[in-house]
Structure formats: structure tokens, C-alpha cells
Amino acid sequence: MSSETRINDRIRVPEVRLVGPNGEQVGIVRIEDALRLAQEADLDLVEVAPQARPPVCKLMDFGKFKYESAQKARESRRNQQLTVIKEQKLRPKIDTHDYETKRGHVMRFLEHGNKVKVTIMFRGREQSRPELGFRLLQRLAEDVADLGFVEASPKQDGRNMIMVLAPHKSQKTRPKASAGTDTN
């Protein structure tokens, strides 16, 4: 809940629309009566809609409410999936063995559910032959097509050519715990 949530004596309006502890509508009552009802029920009077006319207040245990909202926020953060983008850099005149090694890294990243940004760096005269880099990226995309797809097609960015690969959504990612037990 925001830090501006007003409770009990901090509510400074003459009358409020009151909601009972079980969600039932009590109606529009004077603030003194609402505070008295809250005190009799051993609950807090919490302003839940300050912009309404008159403001809406609810009888509830504010400490329990704050705890439950913090738990919900923690649970929603736990269910979020963090997108990690790994990067693999290549050169247009890459040797076959080096290409196989780099392709293996890209495949491993995709297996773990990470996106991969593949960058081809051009130097000197290589800049006049961007089609070499484009063909290399196309070849890499075909080689890893069973693990991922091209999310952003190859495009020239200054001296570099960039392509982004993303894992297939239906693919189940390997848990990180089992990744550390590989003997490879």
C-alpha cells in the first residue's frame, strides 16, 4: 500500500462511505461514528479510495492488510521471469572449428532459455562485404533453428551486424541446478 494511506485519526473529512470488515456496505456515516465502530470492533479505519466523494473507508486490521499485500507483491516478483540476453561475437572470416565452438555456446544459451544477441564485427576492408556477415548469421540461424528462432533479423549497425535469437516458447528450460552437474 502507498505511504499516503490514511488510517484512523489521520482521516480528516466530515463523513465517509463505510465498508464493514466482511465487505458489506454500511453506508455514508460521520467520521466520528466510523472511528467509534472501528474501535468497538478492535479494527482500524482505513481509507481505501480517497479520491471518491465521499471517501471510501473500510474496517480492517491494517497490520494484517499490509502483511498480506507484501506477501502478494513478493509472490508476483517470484513468478516473474527475468529475460537474460547473452551475447556472442563473431568475425566474418571465422574458421570452421571456431564457428562450431561459438555455435555450441549459442545452443547452450538457448537451451537455458536465454536470448542470444549475435554480433559480427567488421574491420577494415571487411566493411565493404556485409553480405559475408549476413550469410554467416543466416547459417547460424539455420543451425540452431530447432532450439530457437530469429527474433530480430540481421541488420547493420555501424561496423557491426546484429541479430537476436530467442528460444522457442514451448521448450522447457533446463534448471540451473542440473547445469552445474554437467561433466562437460
PDB file of N, CA, C and O in Angstrom, residues 42-98:
ATOM      1  N   ASP A  42     -12.369  -3.431  17.385  1.00  0.00           N
ATOM      2  CA  ASP A  42     -10.923  -3.611  17.552  1.00  0.00           C
ATOM      3  C   ASP A  42     -10.225  -3.719  16.187  1.00  0.00           C
ATOM      4  O   ASP A  42      -9.376  -4.580  15.961  1.00  0.00           O
ATOM      5  N   LEU A  43     -10.637  -2.841  15.271  1.00  0.00           N
ATOM      6  CA  LEU A  43     -10.066  -2.798  13.927  1.00  0.00           C
ATOM      7  C   LEU A  43      -9.633  -1.372  13.611  1.00  0.00           C
ATOM      8  O   LEU A  43      -9.877  -0.459  14.392  1.00  0.00           O
ATOM      9  N   ASP A  44      -9.004  -1.196  12.455  1.00  0.00           N
ATOM     10  CA  ASP A  44      -8.582   0.122  12.003  1.00  0.00           C
ATOM     11  C   ASP A  44      -9.552   0.615  10.938  1.00  0.00           C
ATOM     12  O   ASP A  44     -10.122  -0.166  10.178  1.00  0.00           O
ATOM     13  N   LEU A  45      -9.702   1.924  10.859  1.00  0.00           N
ATOM     14  CA  LEU A  45     -10.473   2.546   9.796  1.00  0.00           C
ATOM     15  C   LEU A  45      -9.461   2.973   8.734  1.00  0.00           C
ATOM     16  O   LEU A  45      -8.617   3.834   8.986  1.00  0.00           O
ATOM     17  N   VAL A  46      -9.510   2.334   7.557  1.00  0.00           N
ATOM     18  CA  VAL A  46      -8.520   2.562   6.509  1.00  0.00           C
ATOM     19  C   VAL A  46      -9.202   3.201   5.308  1.00  0.00           C
ATOM     20  O   VAL A  46     -10.228   2.716   4.826  1.00  0.00           O
ATOM     21  N   GLU A  47      -8.611   4.291   4.822  1.00  0.00           N
ATOM     22  CA  GLU A  47      -9.134   4.984   3.648  1.00  0.00           C
ATOM     23  C   GLU A  47      -8.651   4.242   2.401  1.00  0.00           C
ATOM     24  O   GLU A  47      -7.459   4.219   2.098  1.00  0.00           O
ATOM     25  N   VAL A  48      -9.590   3.590   1.686  1.00  0.00           N
ATOM     26  CA  VAL A  48      -9.200   2.786   0.522  1.00  0.00           C
ATOM     27  C   VAL A  48      -9.392   3.527  -0.788  1.00  0.00           C
ATOM     28  O   VAL A  48      -8.755   3.193  -1.791  1.00  0.00           O
ATOM     29  N   ALA A  49     -10.270   4.521  -0.843  1.00  0.00           N
ATOM     30  CA  ALA A  49     -10.475   5.305  -2.060  1.00  0.00           C
ATOM     31  C   ALA A  49     -10.594   6.780  -1.680  1.00  0.00           C
ATOM     32  O   ALA A  49     -11.692   7.326  -1.544  1.00  0.00           O
ATOM     33  N   PRO A  50      -9.464   7.477  -1.481  1.00  0.00           N
ATOM     34  CA  PRO A  50      -9.510   8.866  -1.027  1.00  0.00           C
ATOM     35  C   PRO A  50     -10.068   9.829  -2.073  1.00  0.00           C
ATOM     36  O   PRO A  50     -10.584  10.887  -1.724  1.00  0.00           O
ATOM     37  N   GLN A  51     -10.012   9.478  -3.372  1.00  0.00           N
ATOM     38  CA  GLN A  51     -10.471  10.398  -4.406  1.00  0.00           C
ATOM     39  C   GLN A  51     -11.984  10.353  -4.597  1.00  0.00           C
ATOM     40  O   GLN A  51     -12.550  11.208  -5.272  1.00  0.00           O
ATOM     41  N   ALA A  52     -12.676   9.366  -4.023  1.00  0.00           N
ATOM     42  CA  ALA A  52     -14.133   9.277  -4.161  1.00  0.00           C
ATOM     43  C   ALA A  52     -14.804  10.370  -3.320  1.00  0.00           C
ATOM     44  O   ALA A  52     -14.219  10.898  -2.381  1.00  0.00           O
ATOM     45  N   ARG A  53     -16.043  10.694  -3.669  1.00  0.00           N
ATOM     46  CA  ARG A  53     -16.800  11.678  -2.904  1.00  0.00           C
ATOM     47  C   ARG A  53     -18.060  11.023  -2.365  1.00  0.00           C
ATOM     48  O   ARG A  53     -18.940  10.696  -3.156  1.00  0.00           O
ATOM     49  N   PRO A  54     -18.234  10.789  -1.090  1.00  0.00           N
ATOM     50  CA  PRO A  54     -17.235  10.949  -0.032  1.00  0.00           C
ATOM     51  C   PRO A  54     -16.202   9.808  -0.091  1.00  0.00           C
ATOM     52  O   PRO A  54     -16.472   8.787  -0.707  1.00  0.00           O
ATOM     53  N   PRO A  55     -15.036   9.973   0.552  1.00  0.00           N
ATOM     54  CA  PRO A  55     -14.004   8.942   0.513  1.00  0.00           C
ATOM     55  C   PRO A  55     -14.523   7.613   1.072  1.00  0.00           C
ATOM     56  O   PRO A  55     -15.340   7.585   1.978  1.00  0.00           O
ATOM     57  N   VAL A  56     -14.036   6.517   0.487  1.00  0.00           N
ATOM     58  CA  VAL A  56     -14.447   5.185   0.931  1.00  0.00           C
ATOM     59  C   VAL A  56     -13.453   4.687   1.969  1.00  0.00           C
ATOM     60  O   VAL A  56     -12.241   4.724   1.748  1.00  0.00           O
ATOM     61  N   CYS A  57     -13.979   4.249   3.113  1.00  0.00           N
ATOM     62  CA  CYS A  57     -13.145   3.722   4.187  1.00  0.00           C
ATOM     63  C   CYS A  57     -13.629   2.319   4.534  1.00  0.00           C
ATOM     64  O   CYS A  57     -14.816   2.008   4.402  1.00  0.00           O
ATOM     65  N   LYS A  58     -12.707   1.484   4.985  1.00  0.00           N
ATOM     66  CA  LYS A  58     -13.061   0.111   5.311  1.00  0.00           C
ATOM     67  C   LYS A  58     -12.548  -0.217   6.703  1.00  0.00           C
ATOM     68  O   LYS A  58     -11.472   0.238   7.105  1.00  0.00           O
ATOM     69  N   LEU A  59     -13.329  -1.027   7.410  1.00  0.00           N
ATOM     70  CA  LEU A  59     -12.893  -1.519   8.722  1.00  0.00           C
ATOM     71  C   LEU A  59     -12.056  -2.767   8.489  1.00  0.00           C
ATOM     72  O   LEU A  59     -12.541  -3.749   7.914  1.00  0.00           O
ATOM     73  N   MET A  60     -10.791  -2.731   8.900  1.00  0.00           N
ATOM     74  CA  MET A  60      -9.894  -3.881   8.707  1.00  0.00           C
ATOM     75  C   MET A  60      -8.731  -3.799   9.669  1.00  0.00           C
ATOM     76  O   MET A  60      -8.467  -2.758  10.264  1.00  0.00           O
ATOM     77  N   ASP A  61      -8.027  -4.922   9.801  1.00  0.00           N
ATOM     78  CA  ASP A  61      -6.791  -4.957  10.579  1.00  0.00           C
ATOM     79  C   ASP A  61      -5.686  -4.483   9.647  1.00  0.00           C
ATOM     80  O   ASP A  61      -5.278  -5.213   8.737  1.00  0.00           O
ATOM     81  N   PHE A  62      -5.196  -3.266   9.858  1.00  0.00           N
ATOM     82  CA  PHE A  62      -4.252  -2.664   8.918  1.00  0.00           C
ATOM     83  C   PHE A  62      -2.920  -3.403   8.881  1.00  0.00           C
ATOM     84  O   PHE A  62      -2.318  -3.552   7.826  1.00  0.00           O
ATOM     85  N   GLY A  63      -2.447  -3.875  10.023  1.00  0.00           N
ATOM     86  CA  GLY A  63      -1.184  -4.622  10.052  1.00  0.00           C
ATOM     87  C   GLY A  63      -1.275  -5.894   9.223  1.00  0.00           C
ATOM     88  O   GLY A  63      -0.368  -6.221   8.455  1.00  0.00           O
ATOM     89  N   LYS A  64      -2.376  -6.614   9.364  1.00  0.00           N
ATOM     90  CA  LYS A  64      -2.589  -7.841   8.593  1.00  0.00           C
ATOM     91  C   LYS A  64      -2.699  -7.509   7.104  1.00  0.00           C
ATOM     92  O   LYS A  64      -2.159  -8.223   6.254  1.00  0.00           O
ATOM     93  N   PHE A  65      -3.380  -6.409   6.785  1.00  0.00           N
ATOM     94  CA  PHE A  65      -3.535  -5.990   5.403  1.00  0.00           C
ATOM     95  C   PHE A  65      -2.183  -5.674   4.771  1.00  0.00           C
ATOM     96  O   PHE A  65      -1.898  -6.097   3.642  1.00  0.00           O
ATOM     97  N   LYS A  66      -1.338  -4.934   5.480  1.00  0.00           N
ATOM     98  CA  LYS A  66      -0.008  -4.608   4.957  1.00  0.00           C
ATOM     99  C   LYS A  66       0.820  -5.866   4.749  1.00  0.00           C
ATOM    100  O   LYS A  66       1.528  -6.007   3.755  1.00  0.00           O
ATOM    101  N   TYR A  67       0.748  -6.811   5.692  1.00  0.00           N
ATOM    102  CA  TYR A  67       1.495  -8.060   5.591  1.00  0.00           C
ATOM    103  C   TYR A  67       1.048  -8.861   4.363  1.00  0.00           C
ATOM    104  O   TYR A  67       1.878  -9.344   3.594  1.00  0.00           O
ATOM    105  N   GLU A  68      -0.275  -8.974   4.184  1.00  0.00           N
ATOM    106  CA  GLU A  68      -0.790  -9.752   3.055  1.00  0.00           C
ATOM    107  C   GLU A  68      -0.448  -9.102   1.715  1.00  0.00           C
ATOM    108  O   GLU A  68      -0.128  -9.793   0.745  1.00  0.00           O
ATOM    109  N   SER A  69      -0.503  -7.779   1.650  1.00  0.00           N
ATOM    110  CA  SER A  69      -0.155  -7.119   0.393  1.00  0.00           C
ATOM    111  C   SER A  69       1.343  -7.269   0.100  1.00  0.00           C
ATOM    112  O   SER A  69       1.732  -7.421  -1.062  1.00  0.00           O
ATOM    113  N   ALA A  70       2.185  -7.271   1.138  1.00  0.00           N
ATOM    114  CA  ALA A  70       3.618  -7.504   0.926  1.00  0.00           C
ATOM    115  C   ALA A  70       3.855  -8.933   0.442  1.00  0.00           C
ATOM    116  O   ALA A  70       4.708  -9.170  -0.423  1.00  0.00           O
ATOM    117  N   GLN A  71       3.103  -9.894   0.984  1.00  0.00           N
ATOM    118  CA  GLN A  71       3.239 -11.292   0.540  1.00  0.00           C
ATOM    119  C   GLN A  71       2.827 -11.430  -0.929  1.00  0.00           C
ATOM    120  O   GLN A  71       3.482 -12.134  -1.698  1.00  0.00           O
ATOM    121  N   LYS A  72       1.739 -10.763  -1.328  1.00  0.00           N
ATOM    122  CA  LYS A  72       1.294 -10.824  -2.723  1.00  0.00           C
ATOM    123  C   LYS A  72       2.347 -10.222  -3.645  1.00  0.00           C
ATOM    124  O   LYS A  72       2.614 -10.746  -4.730  1.00  0.00           O
ATOM    125  N   ALA A  73       2.919  -9.104  -3.236  1.00  0.00           N
ATOM    126  CA  ALA A  73       3.948  -8.463  -4.052  1.00  0.00           C
ATOM    127  C   ALA A  73       5.167  -9.366  -4.194  1.00  0.00           C
ATOM    128  O   ALA A  73       5.745  -9.498  -5.281  1.00  0.00           O
ATOM    129  N   ARG A  74       5.573 -10.020  -3.102  1.00  0.00           N
ATOM    130  CA  ARG A  74       6.711 -10.935  -3.140  1.00  0.00           C
ATOM    131  C   ARG A  74       6.416 -12.121  -4.057  1.00  0.00           C
ATOM    132  O   ARG A  74       7.264 -12.556  -4.832  1.00  0.00           O
ATOM    133  N   GLU A  75       5.199 -12.649  -3.969  1.00  0.00           N
ATOM    134  CA  GLU A  75       4.808 -13.785  -4.818  1.00  0.00           C
ATOM    135  C   GLU A  75       4.799 -13.395  -6.291  1.00  0.00           C
ATOM    136  O   GLU A  75       5.255 -14.164  -7.139  1.00  0.00           O
ATOM    137  N   SER A  76       4.310 -12.205  -6.604  1.00  0.00           N
ATOM    138  CA  SER A  76       4.282 -11.782  -8.007  1.00  0.00           C
ATOM    139  C   SER A  76       5.705 -11.564  -8.534  1.00  0.00           C
ATOM    140  O   SER A  76       5.977 -11.853  -9.700  1.00  0.00           O
ATOM    141  N   ARG A  77       6.618 -11.075  -7.687  1.00  0.00           N
ATOM    142  CA  ARG A  77       8.015 -10.927  -8.121  1.00  0.00           C
ATOM    143  C   ARG A  77       8.648 -12.289  -8.360  1.00  0.00           C
ATOM    144  O   ARG A  77       9.462 -12.449  -9.272  1.00  0.00           O
ATOM    145  N   ARG A  78       8.286 -13.290  -7.546  1.00  0.00           N
ATOM    146  CA  ARG A  78       8.872 -14.619  -7.699  1.00  0.00           C
ATOM    147  C   ARG A  78       8.410 -15.255  -9.005  1.00  0.00           C
ATOM    148  O   ARG A  78       9.159 -16.010  -9.633  1.00  0.00           O
ATOM    149  N   ASN A  79       7.171 -14.956  -9.436  1.00  0.00           N
ATOM    150  CA  ASN A  79       6.644 -15.556 -10.652  1.00  0.00           C
ATOM    151  C   ASN A  79       7.101 -14.851 -11.917  1.00  0.00           C
ATOM    152  O   ASN A  79       6.866 -15.352 -13.006  1.00  0.00           O
ATOM    153  N   GLN A  80       7.750 -13.703 -11.783  1.00  0.00           N
ATOM    154  CA  GLN A  80       8.251 -13.008 -12.959  1.00  0.00           C
ATOM    155  C   GLN A  80       9.451 -13.745 -13.507  1.00  0.00           C
ATOM    156  O   GLN A  80      10.258 -14.304 -12.769  1.00  0.00           O
ATOM    157  N   GLN A  81       9.562 -13.755 -14.831  1.00  0.00           N
ATOM    158  CA  GLN A  81      10.709 -14.402 -15.447  1.00  0.00           C
ATOM    159  C   GLN A  81      11.662 -13.325 -15.934  1.00  0.00           C
ATOM    160  O   GLN A  81      11.271 -12.422 -16.678  1.00  0.00           O
ATOM    161  N   LEU A  82      12.890 -13.410 -15.495  1.00  0.00           N
ATOM    162  CA  LEU A  82      13.894 -12.425 -15.860  1.00  0.00           C
ATOM    163  C   LEU A  82      14.464 -12.795 -17.222  1.00  0.00           C
ATOM    164  O   LEU A  82      14.936 -13.916 -17.405  1.00  0.00           O
ATOM    165  N   THR A  83      14.387 -11.896 -18.179  1.00  0.00           N
ATOM    166  CA  THR A  83      14.923 -12.153 -19.506  1.00  0.00           C
ATOM    167  C   THR A  83      16.391 -11.795 -19.516  1.00  0.00           C
ATOM    168  O   THR A  83      16.771 -10.660 -19.222  1.00  0.00           O
ATOM    169  N   VAL A  84      17.211 -12.781 -19.839  1.00  0.00           N
ATOM    170  CA  VAL A  84      18.649 -12.568 -19.890  1.00  0.00           C
ATOM    171  C   VAL A  84      19.069 -12.619 -21.352  1.00  0.00           C
ATOM    172  O   VAL A  84      18.678 -13.523 -22.088  1.00  0.00           O
ATOM    173  N   ILE A  85      19.837 -11.624 -21.765  1.00  0.00           N
ATOM    174  CA  ILE A  85      20.343 -11.604 -23.137  1.00  0.00           C
ATOM    175  C   ILE A  85      21.840 -11.871 -23.076  1.00  0.00           C
ATOM    176  O   ILE A  85      22.595 -11.102 -22.482  1.00  0.00           O
ATOM    177  N   LYS A  86      22.240 -12.986 -23.671  1.00  0.00           N
ATOM    178  CA  LYS A  86      23.655 -13.325 -23.768  1.00  0.00           C
ATOM    179  C   LYS A  86      24.155 -12.802 -25.111  1.00  0.00           C
ATOM    180  O   LYS A  86      23.385 -12.661 -26.054  1.00  0.00           O
ATOM    181  N   GLU A  87      25.454 -12.543 -25.196  1.00  0.00           N
ATOM    182  CA  GLU A  87      25.995 -12.039 -26.448  1.00  0.00           C
ATOM    183  C   GLU A  87      27.101 -12.952 -26.933  1.00  0.00           C
ATOM    184  O   GLU A  87      27.918 -13.434 -26.150  1.00  0.00           O
ATOM    185  N   GLN A  88      27.120 -13.181 -28.236  1.00  0.00           N
ATOM    186  CA  GLN A  88      28.164 -13.975 -28.875  1.00  0.00           C
ATOM    187  C   GLN A  88      28.709 -13.144 -30.024  1.00  0.00           C
ATOM    188  O   GLN A  88      27.950 -12.685 -30.883  1.00  0.00           O
ATOM    189  N   LYS A  89      30.030 -12.933 -30.019  1.00  0.00           N
ATOM    190  CA  LYS A  89      30.647 -12.104 -31.056  1.00  0.00           C
ATOM    191  C   LYS A  89      31.398 -12.993 -32.043  1.00  0.00           C
ATOM    192  O   LYS A  89      32.085 -13.936 -31.644  1.00  0.00           O
ATOM    193  N   LEU A  90      31.247 -12.673 -33.325  1.00  0.00           N
ATOM    194  CA  LEU A  90      31.892 -13.419 -34.394  1.00  0.00           C
ATOM    195  C   LEU A  90      32.602 -12.438 -35.319  1.00  0.00           C
ATOM    196  O   LEU A  90      32.367 -11.236 -35.273  1.00  0.00           O
ATOM    197  N   ARG A  91      33.456 -12.996 -36.174  1.00  0.00           N
ATOM    198  CA  ARG A  91      34.091 -12.227 -37.238  1.00  0.00           C
ATOM    199  C   ARG A  91      33.693 -12.861 -38.569  1.00  0.00           C
ATOM    200  O   ARG A  91      33.447 -14.055 -38.627  1.00  0.00           O
ATOM    201  N   PRO A  92      33.665 -12.108 -39.655  1.00  0.00           N
ATOM    202  CA  PRO A  92      33.236 -12.683 -40.936  1.00  0.00           C
ATOM    203  C   PRO A  92      34.145 -13.801 -41.439  1.00  0.00           C
ATOM    204  O   PRO A  92      33.677 -14.745 -42.045  1.00  0.00           O
ATOM    205  N   LYS A  93      35.441 -13.730 -41.180  1.00  0.00           N
ATOM    206  CA  LYS A  93      36.383 -14.748 -41.662  1.00  0.00           C
ATOM    207  C   LYS A  93      36.679 -15.757 -40.562  1.00  0.00           C
ATOM    208  O   LYS A  93      37.829 -16.024 -40.253  1.00  0.00           O
ATOM    209  N   ILE A  94      35.627 -16.360 -39.975  1.00  0.00           N
ATOM    210  CA  ILE A  94      35.812 -17.282 -38.870  1.00  0.00           C
ATOM    211  C   ILE A  94      36.137 -18.674 -39.412  1.00  0.00           C
ATOM    212  O   ILE A  94      35.616 -19.099 -40.448  1.00  0.00           O
ATOM    213  N   ASP A  95      37.028 -19.354 -38.724  1.00  0.00           N
ATOM    214  CA  ASP A  95      37.403 -20.713 -39.113  1.00  0.00           C
ATOM    215  C   ASP A  95      36.273 -21.669 -38.742  1.00  0.00           C
ATOM    216  O   ASP A  95      35.465 -21.385 -37.856  1.00  0.00           O
ATOM    217  N   THR A  96      36.206 -22.827 -39.380  1.00  0.00           N
ATOM    218  CA  THR A  96      35.097 -23.761 -39.146  1.00  0.00           C
ATOM    219  C   THR A  96      35.065 -24.242 -37.703  1.00  0.00           C
ATOM    220  O   THR A  96      33.991 -24.319 -37.096  1.00  0.00           O
ATOM    221  N   HIS A  97      36.208 -24.575 -37.115  1.00  0.00           N
ATOM    222  CA  HIS A  97      36.211 -25.071 -35.736  1.00  0.00           C
ATOM    223  C   HIS A  97      35.767 -23.975 -34.767  1.00  0.00           C
ATOM    224  O   HIS A  97      35.022 -24.230 -33.818  1.00  0.00           O
ATOM    225  N   ASP A  98      36.240 -22.752 -35.006  1.00  0.00           N
ATOM    226  CA  ASP A  98      35.824 -21.637 -34.159  1.00  0.00           C
ATOM    227  C   ASP A  98      34.319 -21.401 -34.280  1.00  0.00           C
ATOM    228  O   ASP A  98      33.637 -21.126 -33.289  1.00  0.00           O
TER     229      ASP A  98
END
